[in-house]
Coordinates of N, CA and C in Angstrom, one line a residue:
X1 N 0.9 -1.6 -0.2 CA 0.2 0.1 -0.4 C 0.8 1.1 -0.2
X2 N 1.7 0.7 -0.3 CA 3.0 2.3 -0.4 C 2.6 3.1 -1.7
X3 N 2.2 3.4 -2.6 CA 1.4 4.2 -3.2 C 0.3 5.5 -3.3
X4 N 0.7 5.8 -1.5 CA -0.9 7.5 -0.9 C 0.2 8.0 -1.6
X5 N -0.3 8.4 -2.1 CA -0.1 10.4 -2.6 C -0.4 12.0 -1.7
X6 N 0.9 12.0 -1.5 CA 0.8 12.8 -0.7 C -0.4 14.1 -0.7
X7 N -0.4 15.6 1.2 CA -1.7 16.3 -0.1 C -1.3 16.7 -0.9
X8 N -2.3 17.4 -0.9 CA -1.4 19.1 -2.2 C -0.8 19.8 -1.5
X9 N 1.3 19.7 -1.7 CA 1.6 20.7 -1.2 C 2.8 19.6 0.3
X10 N 2.2 18.9 0.7 CA 3.2 17.9 1.7 C 3.6 17.6 1.0
X11 N 5.3 17.5 1.0 CA 6.5 16.6 0.5 C 6.3 15.2 1.6
X12 N 6.6 14.2 1.2 CA 6.5 12.8 1.4 C 7.6 12.3 2.4
X13 N 7.6 11.8 3.5 CA 9.2 11.4 4.2 C 10.0 10.6 3.6
X14 N 9.9 9.8 2.3 CA 10.0 9.0 2.6 C 9.6 7.3 3.2
X15 N 11.2 6.4 3.3 CA 11.0 5.6 4.0 C 11.7 6.0 5.5
X16 N 10.2 5.1 6.8 CA 10.3 5.7 7.4 C 10.5 4.3 8.1
X17 N 11.0 4.1 9.5 CA 10.9 3.2 10.7 C 10.1 2.7 11.4
X18 N 9.7 3.1 12.2 CA 9.3 3.3 13.3 C 9.3 2.4 14.7
X19 N 10.2 2.2 15.5 CA 10.9 0.8 16.9 C 9.6 1.1 17.7
X20 N 8.4 0.2 17.7 CA 8.2 0.2 19.3 C 6.2 0.7 18.7
X21 N 5.7 -0.5 17.5 CA 4.0 -0.6 17.6 C 2.5 -0.5 18.3
X22 N 3.5 0.3 19.5 CA 2.1 0.1 20.5 C 1.0 1.3 20.3
X23 N 0.8 1.6 21.4 CA 0.1 3.4 21.0 C 0.3 4.3 20.2
X24 N 0.7 4.3 20.9 CA 2.1 6.1 19.9 C 2.4 5.9 18.6
X25 N 3.7 4.3 18.4 CA 4.3 3.9 17.4 C 2.7 3.8 16.4
X26 N 2.8 3.2 17.0 CA 0.4 2.3 15.6 C 0.1 3.6 15.6
X27 N 0.2 4.5 16.4 CA -1.0 5.0 15.9 C -0.2 6.4 14.9
X28 N 1.1 6.8 15.0 CA 1.7 7.3 14.0 C 2.2 6.4 12.8
X29 N 2.3 5.0 12.4 CA 2.1 4.4 11.6 C 0.5 5.1 10.9
X30 N 0.1 4.7 11.3 CA -1.6 4.7 10.3 C -1.3 6.0 10.4
X31 N -1.4 7.5 11.6 CA -1.9 8.9 11.0 C -0.9 9.1 9.1
X32 N 0.3 8.5 9.2 CA 1.6 8.9 8.1 C 0.6 8.1 6.5
X33 N 0.6 6.3 7.1 CA -0.1 6.0 5.6 C -1.5 6.9 5.9
X34 N -2.5 6.9 6.4 CA -3.6 7.8 6.2 C -3.1 9.6 5.4
X35 N -2.6 9.9 5.8 CA -1.7 11.6 5.7 C -0.7 11.2 4.0
X36 N -0.3 9.7 3.6 CA 0.1 9.6 2.6 C 1.5 10.4 2.8
X37 N 1.9 10.6 4.0 CA 3.3 10.7 4.0 C 4.4 10.2 4.2
X38 N 3.9 9.1 3.5 CA 5.5 7.9 3.3 C 5.6 7.3 2.4
X39 N 6.4 6.9 1.9 CA 6.6 6.0 0.6 C 6.9 4.1 1.2
X40 N 7.0 4.3 2.6 CA 7.5 2.8 2.8 C 6.8 2.8 4.3
X41 N 6.7 2.3 4.6 CA 6.8 2.4 5.8 C 7.2 0.8 7.1
X42 N 7.9 0.8 7.7 CA 8.9 -0.3 8.7 C 8.1 0.2 9.8
X43 N 8.0 -0.7 10.6 CA 7.6 -1.3 12.3 C 8.1 -2.0 12.3
X44 N 9.4 -1.8 13.5 CA 9.8 -2.5 13.8 C 9.6 -3.1 15.8
X45 N 8.6 -3.8 16.5 CA 8.0 -4.7 17.4 C 7.9 -6.1 17.3
X46 N 6.3 -6.7 18.1 CA 7.0 -7.7 19.2 C 5.9 -8.5 16.8
X47 N 6.1 -9.7 16.9 CA 5.7 -10.3 15.0 C 4.0 -9.6 15.7
X48 N 2.9 -10.3 17.0 CA 2.3 -10.3 16.8 C 1.7 -8.9 15.6
X49 N 2.4 -8.1 16.3 CA 1.8 -6.1 15.9 C 2.5 -6.0 14.2
X50 N 3.2 -6.6 14.7 CA 4.3 -6.8 12.9 C 2.9 -6.6 11.5
X51 N 2.8 -8.2 12.2 CA 1.8 -9.1 11.5 C 0.6 -8.6 10.9
X52 N 0.3 -8.0 11.9 CA -0.9 -6.8 11.9 C -1.0 -5.7 12.1
X53 N 0.3 -5.1 12.0 CA 0.5 -3.7 11.0 C 0.3 -3.9 9.7
X54 N 0.4 -4.8 8.5 CA 0.6 -5.9 7.6 C -0.9 -6.2 6.7
X55 N -1.2 -6.9 7.5 CA -3.0 -7.2 7.0 C -4.0 -5.9 7.5
X56 N -3.5 -4.8 8.0 CA -4.2 -3.8 8.7 C -4.3 -2.8 7.0
X57 N -2.6 -2.4 6.3 CA -1.9 -1.2 5.3 C -1.9 -0.7 6.2
X58 N -1.3 0.2 7.0 CA -0.7 1.1 8.0 C 1.0 0.1 8.1
X59 N 1.5 -1.0 7.3 CA 2.9 -1.4 7.2 C 2.8 -2.0 6.7
X60 N 4.0 -1.9 5.8 CA 4.8 -2.4 4.1 C 5.0 -3.3 4.9
X61 N 6.0 -3.7 5.9 CA 7.5 -4.5 6.1 C 7.0 -3.8 7.7
X62 N 7.7 -5.0 8.3 CA 7.6 -5.2 10.4 C 8.9 -6.2 10.6
X63 N 10.0 -6.6 11.4 CA 11.0 -7.1 12.1 C 10.4 -6.9 13.6
X64 N 11.3 -7.5 14.0 CA 11.8 -7.5 15.5 C 13.6 -7.1 15.4
X65 N 14.3 -7.0 14.5 CA 15.3 -6.3 14.4 C 15.0 -4.7 14.0
X66 N 16.0 -3.7 15.2 CA 16.0 -2.5 15.2 C 17.2 -1.9 14.0
X67 N 18.3 -3.3 13.7 CA 19.4 -2.9 12.8 C 17.9 -3.5 11.5
X68 N 17.8 -3.9 10.9 CA 16.7 -4.2 10.2 C 15.9 -3.6 9.3
X69 N 14.8 -2.3 10.7 CA 14.2 -1.8 10.4 C 15.1 -0.2 9.6
X70 N 15.9 -0.2 11.0 CA 16.9 0.9 9.8 C 17.3 1.5 9.3
X71 N 17.8 0.3 8.4 CA 18.4 0.1 6.8 C 18.0 0.9 5.7
X72 N 17.9 1.0 5.8 CA 18.3 1.9 4.5 C 16.9 3.6 4.6
X73 N 16.5 3.8 6.5 CA 15.2 4.7 6.2 C 16.1 5.6 5.7
X74 N 15.0 6.9 5.9 CA 14.9 8.1 5.9 C 15.3 9.0 6.7
X75 N 13.7 8.3 8.3 CA 14.2 9.1 9.5 C 13.5 7.6 9.9
X76 N 13.2 7.9 10.9 CA 13.9 7.3 11.9 C 12.7 7.2 13.6
X77 N 11.4 7.2 14.0 CA 11.1 7.4 15.4 C 10.7 5.8 16.6
X78 N 11.7 7.2 17.1 CA 11.8 6.3 18.9 C 11.0 6.6 19.6
X79 N 9.3 5.5 19.6 CA 8.6 5.5 19.9 C 7.9 4.1 20.9
X80 N 9.0 4.0 21.9 CA 9.6 2.5 22.7 C 9.4 3.8 24.6
X81 N 9.1 3.0 25.1 CA 9.3 3.4 27.0 C 10.4 3.6 26.8
X82 N 10.3 4.7 28.1 CA 12.1 6.0 28.0 C 13.0 5.0 28.5
X83 N 12.0 4.2 29.5 CA 13.0 3.2 30.8 C 13.6 1.6 29.2
X84 N 13.0 1.7 27.7 CA 14.2 1.0 27.3 C 14.9 1.8 26.5
X85 N 14.5 3.6 25.7 CA 15.3 4.3 25.4 C 16.7 4.5 26.0
X86 N 16.4 4.9 26.5 CA 17.7 5.2 27.5 C 18.5 4.6 27.9
X87 N 20.2 4.2 28.0 CA 20.6 2.9 28.7 C 22.2 3.6 28.7

C-alpha cells in the first residue's frame, strides 16, 4: 500500500521506520499512511503487532530487529517506553 499520494503541497518523508508499535508507534504509522506522508513504513516490534500492521495496511514491512528496520530509512521514530530507550 505504498502508492499513496501526499496531500497537495506536502513532501513525503520517504522511507520511515517506527521502533515500537504500541499506542504511540501504531498511531503514528496509521497517521502517516492516511496522510500519504511516507512512501514505505517499516515497523519494529512484536511479531503479532507487525503482522497486524501489515494486514491492516498501515505497515509495508515489519521486523523484530531494530538494525533491520532502520537500514535504508530516511527517518526513524523511537516510540518505545523511556526506560527501554535510555541506557
